[in-house]
C-alpha atoms as one frame of an Amber mdcrd trajectory, in Angstrom:
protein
 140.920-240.054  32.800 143.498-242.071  34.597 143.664-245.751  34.862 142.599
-245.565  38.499 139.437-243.986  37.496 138.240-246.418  34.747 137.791-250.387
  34.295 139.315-251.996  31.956 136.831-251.407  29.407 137.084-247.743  29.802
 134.048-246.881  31.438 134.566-244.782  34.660 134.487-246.722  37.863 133.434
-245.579  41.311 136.517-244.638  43.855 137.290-247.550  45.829 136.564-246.365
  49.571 132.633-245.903  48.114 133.024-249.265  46.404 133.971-250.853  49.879
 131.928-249.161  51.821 128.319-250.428  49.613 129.693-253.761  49.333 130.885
-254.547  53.317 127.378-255.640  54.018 127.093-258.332  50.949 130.776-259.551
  51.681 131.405-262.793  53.776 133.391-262.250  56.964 136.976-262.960  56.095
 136.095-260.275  53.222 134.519-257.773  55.861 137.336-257.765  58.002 139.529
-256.772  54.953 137.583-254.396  53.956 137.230-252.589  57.232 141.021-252.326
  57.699 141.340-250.714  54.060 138.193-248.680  55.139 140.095-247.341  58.149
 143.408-247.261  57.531 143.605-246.839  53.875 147.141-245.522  53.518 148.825
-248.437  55.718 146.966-251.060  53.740 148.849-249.456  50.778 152.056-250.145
  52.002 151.613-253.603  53.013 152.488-256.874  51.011 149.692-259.363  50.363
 150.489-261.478  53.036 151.103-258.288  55.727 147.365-257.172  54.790 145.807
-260.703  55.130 147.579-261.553  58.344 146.735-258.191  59.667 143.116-258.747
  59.187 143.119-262.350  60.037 142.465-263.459  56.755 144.466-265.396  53.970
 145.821-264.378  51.024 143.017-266.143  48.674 140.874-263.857  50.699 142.412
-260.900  49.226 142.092-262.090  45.674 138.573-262.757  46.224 138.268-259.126
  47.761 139.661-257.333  44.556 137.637-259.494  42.399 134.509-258.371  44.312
 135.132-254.489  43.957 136.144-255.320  40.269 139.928-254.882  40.479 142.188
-257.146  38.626 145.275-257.368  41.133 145.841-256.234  44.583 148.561-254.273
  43.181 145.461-251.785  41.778 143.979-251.941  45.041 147.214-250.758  46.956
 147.352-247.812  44.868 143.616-246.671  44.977 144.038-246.965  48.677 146.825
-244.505  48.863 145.895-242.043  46.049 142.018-242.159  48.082 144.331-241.246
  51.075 146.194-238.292  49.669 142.790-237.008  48.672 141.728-237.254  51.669
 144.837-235.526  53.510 144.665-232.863  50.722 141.082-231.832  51.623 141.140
-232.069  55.039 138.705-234.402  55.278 138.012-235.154  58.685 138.692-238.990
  60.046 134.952-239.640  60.881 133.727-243.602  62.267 130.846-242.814  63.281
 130.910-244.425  66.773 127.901-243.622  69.220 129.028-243.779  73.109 127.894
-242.731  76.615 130.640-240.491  76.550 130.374-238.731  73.216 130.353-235.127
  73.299 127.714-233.339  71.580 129.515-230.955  69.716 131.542-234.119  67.966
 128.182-236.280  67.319 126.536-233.071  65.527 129.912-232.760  63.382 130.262
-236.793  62.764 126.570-236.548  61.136 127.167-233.933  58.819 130.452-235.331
  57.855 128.987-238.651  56.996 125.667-237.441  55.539 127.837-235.583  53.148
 130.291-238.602  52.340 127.267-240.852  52.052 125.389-238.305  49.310 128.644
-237.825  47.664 129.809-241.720  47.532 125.808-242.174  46.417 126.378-240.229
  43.509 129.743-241.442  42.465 128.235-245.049  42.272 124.938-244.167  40.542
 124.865-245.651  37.119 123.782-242.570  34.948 122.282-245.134  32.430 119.838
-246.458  34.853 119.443-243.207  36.608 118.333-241.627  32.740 116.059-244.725
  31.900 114.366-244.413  35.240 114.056-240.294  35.231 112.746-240.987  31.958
 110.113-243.671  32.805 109.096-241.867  35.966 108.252-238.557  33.639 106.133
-240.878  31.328 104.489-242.847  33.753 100.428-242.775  33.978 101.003-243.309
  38.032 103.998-244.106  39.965 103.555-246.193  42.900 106.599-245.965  45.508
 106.249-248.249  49.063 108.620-248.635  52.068 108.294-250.176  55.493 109.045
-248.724  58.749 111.252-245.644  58.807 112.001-245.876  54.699 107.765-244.644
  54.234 109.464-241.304  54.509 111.267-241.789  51.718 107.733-243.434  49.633
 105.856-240.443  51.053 108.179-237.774  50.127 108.784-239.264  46.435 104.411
-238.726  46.090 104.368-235.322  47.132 107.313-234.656  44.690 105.909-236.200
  41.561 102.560-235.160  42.170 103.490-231.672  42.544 104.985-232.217  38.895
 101.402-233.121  37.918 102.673-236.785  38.206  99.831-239.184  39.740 101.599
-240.986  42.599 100.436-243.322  45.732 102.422-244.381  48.712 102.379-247.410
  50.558 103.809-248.916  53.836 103.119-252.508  53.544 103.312-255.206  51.026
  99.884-256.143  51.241  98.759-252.751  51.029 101.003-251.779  47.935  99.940
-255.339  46.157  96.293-254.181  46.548  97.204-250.850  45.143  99.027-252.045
  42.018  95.700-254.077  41.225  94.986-250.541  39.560  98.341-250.342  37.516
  99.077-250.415  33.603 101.506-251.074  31.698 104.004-248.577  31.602 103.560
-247.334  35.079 106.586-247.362  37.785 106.975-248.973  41.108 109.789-247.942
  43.632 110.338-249.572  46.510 112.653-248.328  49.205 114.351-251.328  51.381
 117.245-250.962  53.220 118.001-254.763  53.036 115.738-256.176  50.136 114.407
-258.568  52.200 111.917-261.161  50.111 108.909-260.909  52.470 109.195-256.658
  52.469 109.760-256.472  48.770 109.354-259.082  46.629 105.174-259.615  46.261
 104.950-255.763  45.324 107.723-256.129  43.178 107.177-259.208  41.384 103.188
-258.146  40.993 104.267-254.772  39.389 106.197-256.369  36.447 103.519-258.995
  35.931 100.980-256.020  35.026 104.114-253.992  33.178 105.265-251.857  35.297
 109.175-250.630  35.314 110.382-251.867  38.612 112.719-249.594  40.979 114.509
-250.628  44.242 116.312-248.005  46.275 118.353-249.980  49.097 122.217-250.313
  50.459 122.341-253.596  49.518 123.673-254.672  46.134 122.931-258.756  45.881
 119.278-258.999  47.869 116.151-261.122  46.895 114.508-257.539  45.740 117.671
-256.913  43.577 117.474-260.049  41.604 113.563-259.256  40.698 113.930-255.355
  39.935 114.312-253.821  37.080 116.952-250.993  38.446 118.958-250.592  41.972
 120.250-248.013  42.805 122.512-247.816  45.628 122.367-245.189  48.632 125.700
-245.612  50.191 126.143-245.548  53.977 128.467-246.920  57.023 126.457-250.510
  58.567 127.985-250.823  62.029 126.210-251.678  65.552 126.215-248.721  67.773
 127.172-245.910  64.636 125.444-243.556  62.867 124.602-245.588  59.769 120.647
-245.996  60.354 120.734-242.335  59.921 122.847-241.370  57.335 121.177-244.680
  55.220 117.810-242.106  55.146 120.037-239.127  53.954 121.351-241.660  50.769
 117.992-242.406  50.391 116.624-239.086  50.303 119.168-237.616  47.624 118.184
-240.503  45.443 114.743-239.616  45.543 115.784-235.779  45.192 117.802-236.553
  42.054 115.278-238.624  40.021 112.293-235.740  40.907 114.982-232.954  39.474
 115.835-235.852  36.242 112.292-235.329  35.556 112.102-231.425  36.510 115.266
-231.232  33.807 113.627-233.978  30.907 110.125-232.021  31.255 110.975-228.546
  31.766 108.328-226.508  30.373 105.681-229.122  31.454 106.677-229.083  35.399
 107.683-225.481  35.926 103.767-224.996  34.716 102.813-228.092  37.723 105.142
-226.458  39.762 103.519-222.746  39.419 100.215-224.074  39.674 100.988-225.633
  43.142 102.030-222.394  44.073  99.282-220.512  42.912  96.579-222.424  44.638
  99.127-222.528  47.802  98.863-218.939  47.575  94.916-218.577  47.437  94.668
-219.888  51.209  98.016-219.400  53.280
């Protein structure tokens, strides 16, 4: 492992473009605008001087000290060279320069081939910022759990709903719920040691935090699934874990934010499916045995 691909305690560190693109939303607005330009043209950013990079994004050079500190790089110097070695990849694959952007004028055949560009770079960028140690003790909890409760509001429910049908097709009891009040009620039946997910795109305090902050107070392991890495939800749950996607007006990234989402649900059912083997392919051919009796 290179130096580029660890921190400076060793451990492995996500590539920078998926470390910009989940923490644009937190950054402040000087910050934003230099991470955008490094977003989009990554290879010119690593040619440029401090000061050519700050005065191309209207920023200062303080600014991009404060940027590298928030991605966890020690120097701009670090930063240049992730940019261009993220580049090269990029060139060498023949990865496809994607934004995103949504017009009046866009053809079809380029919209359908934007989304499954980005759905794949948001999945992929998803992954590579997971924190396996989180990702075990959660896979772990959610396979031990007497019920799992999972809640979302608006278009996220899909993700709640399709996390219930998963686990209780394992033989794992599981509710869903689309409103705070609804999943507070709910959790008036919980016990220690059961789980609580919540799926929030922002971690808003009025769409997360009662269900949350009830859930621990009766024992439960806490979960929140969202794009947002500093939220009111993140400071009361137990685990985040990121889903990675593009937050620009008039883009793509409302979609592709449900794709992240979805592969994050995916991966902790199959955790389970892997740490109880013998015990869910039984659930699973059960399911499909009764299935069978009537369809």
């Amino acid at each position: 492992m290179s130096s580029n691909d660890a921190d400076a305690a060793g451990s492995p560190r996500p590539p920078v473009m998926a470390l910009l693109r989940s923490s644009l939303p937190t950054l402040p607005p000087q910050l934003q605008q230099l991470a955008r330009l490094a977003l989009e043209s990554p290879a010119e950013v690593g040619r440029m001087t401090i000061t050519e990079y700050a005065e191309r994004a209207g920023a200062s050079a303080a600014s991009v000290t404060r940027l590298c500190r928030a991605l966890g790089i020690e120097k701009f110097t670090r930063l240049r060279t992730e940019l261009v070695l993220a580049a090269e990849r990029s060139e060498q694959h023949g990865e496809l320069r994607v934004t995103g952007d949504i017009t009046a004028e866009t053809p079809l055949p380029d919209l359908v081939s934007s989304l499954g560009v980005l759905a794949s770079r948001s999945m992929e960028e998803t992954s590579r910022l997971l924190d396996m140690e989180d990702f075990g003790t959660v896979v772990q909890a959610l396979g031990d759990a007497g019920h799992v409760f999972a809640t979302g509001a608006g278009s996220t429910h899909l993700i709640a709903v399709s996390l219930e049908h998963k686990l209780r097709s394992l033989a794992i009891p599981a509710t869903s719920f689309h409103d705070p009040p609804s999943a507070v009620i709910g959790l008036a039946a919980s016990r220690p040691g059961d789980v609580l997910i919540v799926v929030s795109e922002t971690g808003t305090e009025s769409e997360t935090v009662p269900q949350l902050t009830e859930a621990k107070r009766r024992g439960c392991l806490t979960v929140l699934i969202t794009r947002l890495s500093a939220s009111p939800a993140a400071e009361v749950a137990d685990h985040v874990l990121l889903a990675v996607q593009d937050s620009t007006p008039m883009r793509t990234g409302t979609l592709t934010s449900r794709i992240a989402e979805l592969f994050l649900a995916d991966a902790l059912v199959s955790g389970v499916v892997v740490r109880h083997h013998a015990r869910s392919l039984e659930a699973l051919g059960s399911v499909e045995e009764a299935l069978e009796r009537y369809w």
